[in-house]
mmCIF file of C-alpha atoms in Angstrom:
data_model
loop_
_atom_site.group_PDB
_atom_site.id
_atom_site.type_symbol
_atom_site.label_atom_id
_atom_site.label_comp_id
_atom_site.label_asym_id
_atom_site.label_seq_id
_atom_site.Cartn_x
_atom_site.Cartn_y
_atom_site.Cartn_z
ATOM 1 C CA UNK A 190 -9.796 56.202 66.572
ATOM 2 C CA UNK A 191 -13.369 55.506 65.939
ATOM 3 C CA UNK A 192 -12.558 56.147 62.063
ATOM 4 C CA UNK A 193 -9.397 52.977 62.221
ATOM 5 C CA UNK A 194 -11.767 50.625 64.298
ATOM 6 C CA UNK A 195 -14.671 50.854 61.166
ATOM 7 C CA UNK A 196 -11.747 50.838 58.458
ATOM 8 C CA UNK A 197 -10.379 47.757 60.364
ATOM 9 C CA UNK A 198 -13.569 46.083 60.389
ATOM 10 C CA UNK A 199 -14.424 46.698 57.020
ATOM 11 C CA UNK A 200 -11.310 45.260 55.920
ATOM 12 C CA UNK A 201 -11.642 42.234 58.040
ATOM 13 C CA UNK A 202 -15.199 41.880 56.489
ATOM 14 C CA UNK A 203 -13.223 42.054 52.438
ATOM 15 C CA UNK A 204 -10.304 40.112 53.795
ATOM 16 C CA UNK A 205 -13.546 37.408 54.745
ATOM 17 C CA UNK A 206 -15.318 38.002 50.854
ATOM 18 C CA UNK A 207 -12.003 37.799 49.338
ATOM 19 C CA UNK A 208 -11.284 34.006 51.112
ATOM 20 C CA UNK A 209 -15.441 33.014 50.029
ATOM 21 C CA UNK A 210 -14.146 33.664 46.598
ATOM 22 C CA UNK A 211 -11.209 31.823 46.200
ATOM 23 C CA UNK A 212 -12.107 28.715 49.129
ATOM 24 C CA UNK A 213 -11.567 25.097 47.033
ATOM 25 C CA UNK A 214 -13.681 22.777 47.481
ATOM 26 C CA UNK A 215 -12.277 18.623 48.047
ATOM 27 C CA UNK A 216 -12.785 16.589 45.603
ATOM 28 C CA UNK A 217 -16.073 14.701 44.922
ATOM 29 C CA UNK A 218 -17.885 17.295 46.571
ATOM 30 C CA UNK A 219 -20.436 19.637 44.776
ATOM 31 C CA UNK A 220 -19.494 23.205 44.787
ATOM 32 C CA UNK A 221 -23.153 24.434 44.726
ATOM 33 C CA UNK A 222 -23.836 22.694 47.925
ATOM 34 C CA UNK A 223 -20.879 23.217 49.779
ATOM 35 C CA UNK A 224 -21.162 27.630 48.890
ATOM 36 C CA UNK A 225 -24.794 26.922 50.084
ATOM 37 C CA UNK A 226 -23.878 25.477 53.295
ATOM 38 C CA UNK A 227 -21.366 27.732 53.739
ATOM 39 C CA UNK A 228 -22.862 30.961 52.436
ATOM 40 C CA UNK A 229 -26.352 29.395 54.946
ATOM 41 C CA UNK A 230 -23.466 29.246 57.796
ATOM 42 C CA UNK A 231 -22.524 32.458 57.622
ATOM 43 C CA UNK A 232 -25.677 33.996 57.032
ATOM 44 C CA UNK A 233 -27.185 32.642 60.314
ATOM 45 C CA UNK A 234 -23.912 34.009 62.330
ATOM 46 C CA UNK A 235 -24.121 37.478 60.605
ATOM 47 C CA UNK A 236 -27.863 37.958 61.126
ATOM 48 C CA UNK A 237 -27.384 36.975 64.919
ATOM 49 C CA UNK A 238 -24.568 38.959 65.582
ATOM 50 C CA UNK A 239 -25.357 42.126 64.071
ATOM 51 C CA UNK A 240 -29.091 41.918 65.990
ATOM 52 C CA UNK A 241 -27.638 41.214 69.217
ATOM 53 C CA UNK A 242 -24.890 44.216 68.425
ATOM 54 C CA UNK A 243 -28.015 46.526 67.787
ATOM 55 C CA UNK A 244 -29.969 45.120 70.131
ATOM 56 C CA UNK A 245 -27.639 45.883 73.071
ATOM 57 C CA UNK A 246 -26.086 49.485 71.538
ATOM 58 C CA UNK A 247 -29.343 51.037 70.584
ATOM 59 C CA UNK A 248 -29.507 53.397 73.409
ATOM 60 C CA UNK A 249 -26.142 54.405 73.490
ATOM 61 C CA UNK A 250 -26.100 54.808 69.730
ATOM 62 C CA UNK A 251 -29.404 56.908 70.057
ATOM 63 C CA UNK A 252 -27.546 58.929 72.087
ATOM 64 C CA UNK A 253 -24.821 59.566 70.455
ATOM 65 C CA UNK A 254 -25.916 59.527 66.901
ATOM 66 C CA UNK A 255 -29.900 59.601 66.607
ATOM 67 C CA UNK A 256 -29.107 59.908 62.333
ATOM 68 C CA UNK A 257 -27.083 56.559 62.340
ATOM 69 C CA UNK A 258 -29.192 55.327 65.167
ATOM 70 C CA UNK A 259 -32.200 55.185 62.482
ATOM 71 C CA UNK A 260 -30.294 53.683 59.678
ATOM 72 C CA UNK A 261 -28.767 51.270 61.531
ATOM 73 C CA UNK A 262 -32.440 50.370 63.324
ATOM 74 C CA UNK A 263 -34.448 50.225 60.650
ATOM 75 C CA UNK A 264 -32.166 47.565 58.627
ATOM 76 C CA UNK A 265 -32.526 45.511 61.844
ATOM 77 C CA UNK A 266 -36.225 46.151 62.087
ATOM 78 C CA UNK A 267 -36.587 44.844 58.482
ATOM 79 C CA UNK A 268 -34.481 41.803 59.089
ATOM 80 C CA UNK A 269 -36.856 41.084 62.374
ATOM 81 C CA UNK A 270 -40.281 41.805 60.237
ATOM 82 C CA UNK A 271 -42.815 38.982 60.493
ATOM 83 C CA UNK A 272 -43.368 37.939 57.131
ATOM 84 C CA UNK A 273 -45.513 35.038 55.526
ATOM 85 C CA UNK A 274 -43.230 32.737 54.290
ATOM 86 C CA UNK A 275 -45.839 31.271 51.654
ATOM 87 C CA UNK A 276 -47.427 28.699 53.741
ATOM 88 C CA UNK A 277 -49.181 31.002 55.566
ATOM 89 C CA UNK A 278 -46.761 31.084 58.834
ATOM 90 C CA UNK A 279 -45.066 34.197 60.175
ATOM 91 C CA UNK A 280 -41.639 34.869 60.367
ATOM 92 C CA UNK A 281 -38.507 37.145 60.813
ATOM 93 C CA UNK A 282 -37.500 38.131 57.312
ATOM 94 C CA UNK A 283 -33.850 37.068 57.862
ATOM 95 C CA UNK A 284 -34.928 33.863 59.629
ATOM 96 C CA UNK A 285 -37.388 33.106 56.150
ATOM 97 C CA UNK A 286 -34.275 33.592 53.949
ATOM 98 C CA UNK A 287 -32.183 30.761 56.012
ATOM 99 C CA UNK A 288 -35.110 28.599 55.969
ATOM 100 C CA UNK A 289 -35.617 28.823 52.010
ATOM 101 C CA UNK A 290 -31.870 28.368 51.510
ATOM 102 C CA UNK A 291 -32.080 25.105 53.501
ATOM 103 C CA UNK A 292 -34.791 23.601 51.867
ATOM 104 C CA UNK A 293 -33.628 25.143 48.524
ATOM 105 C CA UNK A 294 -30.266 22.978 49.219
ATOM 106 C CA UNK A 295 -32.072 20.433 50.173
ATOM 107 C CA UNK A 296 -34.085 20.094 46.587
ATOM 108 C CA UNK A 297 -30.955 20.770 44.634
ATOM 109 C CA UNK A 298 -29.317 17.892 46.335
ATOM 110 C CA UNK A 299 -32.655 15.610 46.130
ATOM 111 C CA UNK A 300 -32.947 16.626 41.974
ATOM 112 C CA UNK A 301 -29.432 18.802 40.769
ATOM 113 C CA UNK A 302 -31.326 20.699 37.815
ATOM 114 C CA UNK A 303 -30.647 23.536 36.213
ATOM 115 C CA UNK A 304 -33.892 25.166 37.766
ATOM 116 C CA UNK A 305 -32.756 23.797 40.999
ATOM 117 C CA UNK A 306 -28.994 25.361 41.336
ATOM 118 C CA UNK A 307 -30.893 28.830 40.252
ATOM 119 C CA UNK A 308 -33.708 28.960 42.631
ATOM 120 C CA UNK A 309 -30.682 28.458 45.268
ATOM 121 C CA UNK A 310 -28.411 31.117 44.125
ATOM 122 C CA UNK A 311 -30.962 33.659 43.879
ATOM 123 C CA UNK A 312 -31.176 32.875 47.640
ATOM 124 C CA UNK A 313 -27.916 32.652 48.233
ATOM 125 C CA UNK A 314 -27.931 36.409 46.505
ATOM 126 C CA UNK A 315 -30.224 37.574 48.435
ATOM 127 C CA UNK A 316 -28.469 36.629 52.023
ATOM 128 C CA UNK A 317 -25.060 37.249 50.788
ATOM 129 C CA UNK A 318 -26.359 40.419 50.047
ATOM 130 C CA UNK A 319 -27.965 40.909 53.526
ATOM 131 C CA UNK A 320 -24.725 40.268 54.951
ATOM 132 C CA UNK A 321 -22.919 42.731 53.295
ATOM 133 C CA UNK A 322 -25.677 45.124 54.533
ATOM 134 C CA UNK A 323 -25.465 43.922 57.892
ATOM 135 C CA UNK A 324 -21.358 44.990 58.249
ATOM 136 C CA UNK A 325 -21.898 48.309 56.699
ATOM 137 C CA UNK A 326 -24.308 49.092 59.144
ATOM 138 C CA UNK A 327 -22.252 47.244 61.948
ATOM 139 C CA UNK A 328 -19.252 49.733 60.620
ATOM 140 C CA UNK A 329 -21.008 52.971 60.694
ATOM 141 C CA UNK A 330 -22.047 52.137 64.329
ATOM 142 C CA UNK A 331 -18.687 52.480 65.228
ATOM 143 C CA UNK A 332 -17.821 55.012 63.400
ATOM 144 C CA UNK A 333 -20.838 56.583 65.429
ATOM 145 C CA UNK A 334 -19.394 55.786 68.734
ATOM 146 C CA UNK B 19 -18.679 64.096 76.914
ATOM 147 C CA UNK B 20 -18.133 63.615 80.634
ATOM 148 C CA UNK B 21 -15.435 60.704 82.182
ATOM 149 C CA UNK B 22 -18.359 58.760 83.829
ATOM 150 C CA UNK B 23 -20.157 59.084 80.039
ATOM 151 C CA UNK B 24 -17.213 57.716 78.691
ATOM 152 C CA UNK B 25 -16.690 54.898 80.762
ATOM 153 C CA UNK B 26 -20.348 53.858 80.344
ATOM 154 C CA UNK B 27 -20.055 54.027 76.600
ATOM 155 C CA UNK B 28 -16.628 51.825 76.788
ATOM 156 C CA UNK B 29 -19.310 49.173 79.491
ATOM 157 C CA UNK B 30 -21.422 48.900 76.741
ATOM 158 C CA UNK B 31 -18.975 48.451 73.729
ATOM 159 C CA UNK B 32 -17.081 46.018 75.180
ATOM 160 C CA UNK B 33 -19.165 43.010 75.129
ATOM 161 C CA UNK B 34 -20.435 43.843 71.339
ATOM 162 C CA UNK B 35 -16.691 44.397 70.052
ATOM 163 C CA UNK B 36 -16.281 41.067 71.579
ATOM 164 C CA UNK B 37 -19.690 39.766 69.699
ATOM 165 C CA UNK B 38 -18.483 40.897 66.464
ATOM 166 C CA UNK B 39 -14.797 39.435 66.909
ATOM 167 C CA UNK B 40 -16.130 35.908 67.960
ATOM 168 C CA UNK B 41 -18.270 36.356 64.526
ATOM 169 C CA UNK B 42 -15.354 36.782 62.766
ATOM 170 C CA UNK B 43 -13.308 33.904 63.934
ATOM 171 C CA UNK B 44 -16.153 31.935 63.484
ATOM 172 C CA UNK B 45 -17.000 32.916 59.999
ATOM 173 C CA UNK B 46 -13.155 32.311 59.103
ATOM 174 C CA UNK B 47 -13.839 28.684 60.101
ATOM 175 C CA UNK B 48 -16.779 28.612 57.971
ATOM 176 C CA UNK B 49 -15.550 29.648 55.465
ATOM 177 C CA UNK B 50 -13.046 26.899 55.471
ATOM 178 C CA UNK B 51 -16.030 24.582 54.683
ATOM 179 C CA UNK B 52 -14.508 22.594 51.688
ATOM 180 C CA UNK B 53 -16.836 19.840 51.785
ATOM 181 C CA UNK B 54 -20.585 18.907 52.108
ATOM 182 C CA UNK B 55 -22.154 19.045 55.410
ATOM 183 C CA UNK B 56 -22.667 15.580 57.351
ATOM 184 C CA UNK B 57 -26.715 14.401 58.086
ATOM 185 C CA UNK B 58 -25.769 15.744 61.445
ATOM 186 C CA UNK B 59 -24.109 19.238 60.425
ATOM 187 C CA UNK B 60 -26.819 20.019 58.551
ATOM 188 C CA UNK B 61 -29.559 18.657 61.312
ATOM 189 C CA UNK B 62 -27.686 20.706 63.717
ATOM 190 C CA UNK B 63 -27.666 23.995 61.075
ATOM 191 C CA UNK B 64 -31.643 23.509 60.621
ATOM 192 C CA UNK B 65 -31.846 23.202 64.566
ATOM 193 C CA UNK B 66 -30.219 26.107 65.151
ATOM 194 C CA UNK B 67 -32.103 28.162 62.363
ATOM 195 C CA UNK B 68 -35.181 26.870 63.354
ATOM 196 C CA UNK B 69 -34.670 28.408 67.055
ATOM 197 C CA UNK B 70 -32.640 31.947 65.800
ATOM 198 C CA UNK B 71 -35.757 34.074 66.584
ATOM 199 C CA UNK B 72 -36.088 32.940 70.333
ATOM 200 C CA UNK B 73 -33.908 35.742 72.121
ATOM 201 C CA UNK B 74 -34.935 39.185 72.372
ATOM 202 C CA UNK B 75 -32.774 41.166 70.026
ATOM 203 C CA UNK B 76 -34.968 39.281 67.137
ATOM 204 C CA UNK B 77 -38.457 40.576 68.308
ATOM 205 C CA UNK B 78 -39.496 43.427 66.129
ATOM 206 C CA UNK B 79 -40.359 46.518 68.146
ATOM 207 C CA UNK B 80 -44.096 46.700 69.611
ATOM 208 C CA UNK B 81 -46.329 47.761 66.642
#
């Protein structure tokens, strides 16, 4: 039981990749921006929902499964770290990333450079990859349960 | 694992399965994104980044 509901998530979460890859985008639209907002979008929802999820399951997931309990923790705990986000202010890790992808959008629309579109997709890299961090973990806590 | 274990368990699944299913139908309208966002979209995106860290499940543990 437990085993189907994480193989049924996980196959939600590739049935998900799988549409990011092949979405179109309309005509006289840039396809850098509109994967940036969308990749921004999704980020934002991912990072809050799997928080929340760990946020409100921690005890029972201590409980139940004090080795998954850490793993699972500790990603969330480095998504919440305060971190300098070069201007000398403090904030969550995850919530830094968003930021930089917005204004990172926000140049590459202002000035569409080469320099520009690559400073964005190494963001972009870096959340997409977050995400696909934050449903492993989401899957192996409930497996757990 | 005792009945009344169980049904607390279920009490406290419940309303994250239901978290993580109203992610997904949200993300599959995202993802349907095709165009640019409007001034507004995107004011609305950087308002609601800008106040993601308010509620409690984004403070980091006490150090």
């Amino acid at each position: 039981m437990k085993q189907r509901l994480a193989t049924r998530h996980l196959s939600l979460v590739t049935l998900l990749l799988f549409s990011v890859a092949c979405a179109s985008v309309q005509p006289g639209n840039d396809p850098v921006v509109v994967d940036a907002e969308r990749t921004t979008t999704v980020g934002t929802d991912a990072f809050d929902t799997f928080l929340k999820s760990e946020y409100e399951t921690r005890a029972t997931l201590r409980a139940v499964s004090p080795e998954v309990y850490q793993e699972v923790h500790s990603y969330a705990e480095y998504l919440r770290a305060k971190v300098d986000d070069g201007s000398g202010i403090r904030m969550a890790r995850a919530k830094g990333w968003l930021k930089s992808a917005r204004a990172l959008t926000v140049a590459y629309k202002m000035n569409r450079t080469a320099e520009n579109k690559a400073s964005l997709q190494t963001i972009l890299a870096t959340i997409n990859a977050a995400v696909a961090e934050t449903q492993k973990y989401l899957a192996q806590a409930a497996a757990a349960h | 694992m005792g009945i009344d274990a169980i049904i607390a368990l279920i009490g406290t699944l419940i309303p994250v399965i239901n978290n993580i299913v109203g992610f997904v139908e949200r993300t599959a309208a995202n993802l349907k994104q095709d165009k640019e966002m409007t001034p507004a979209q995107e004011a609305a995106l950087d308002a609601h980044i800008e106040a993601i860290d308010q509620p409690a499940w984004w403070q980091p543990d006490a150090e």
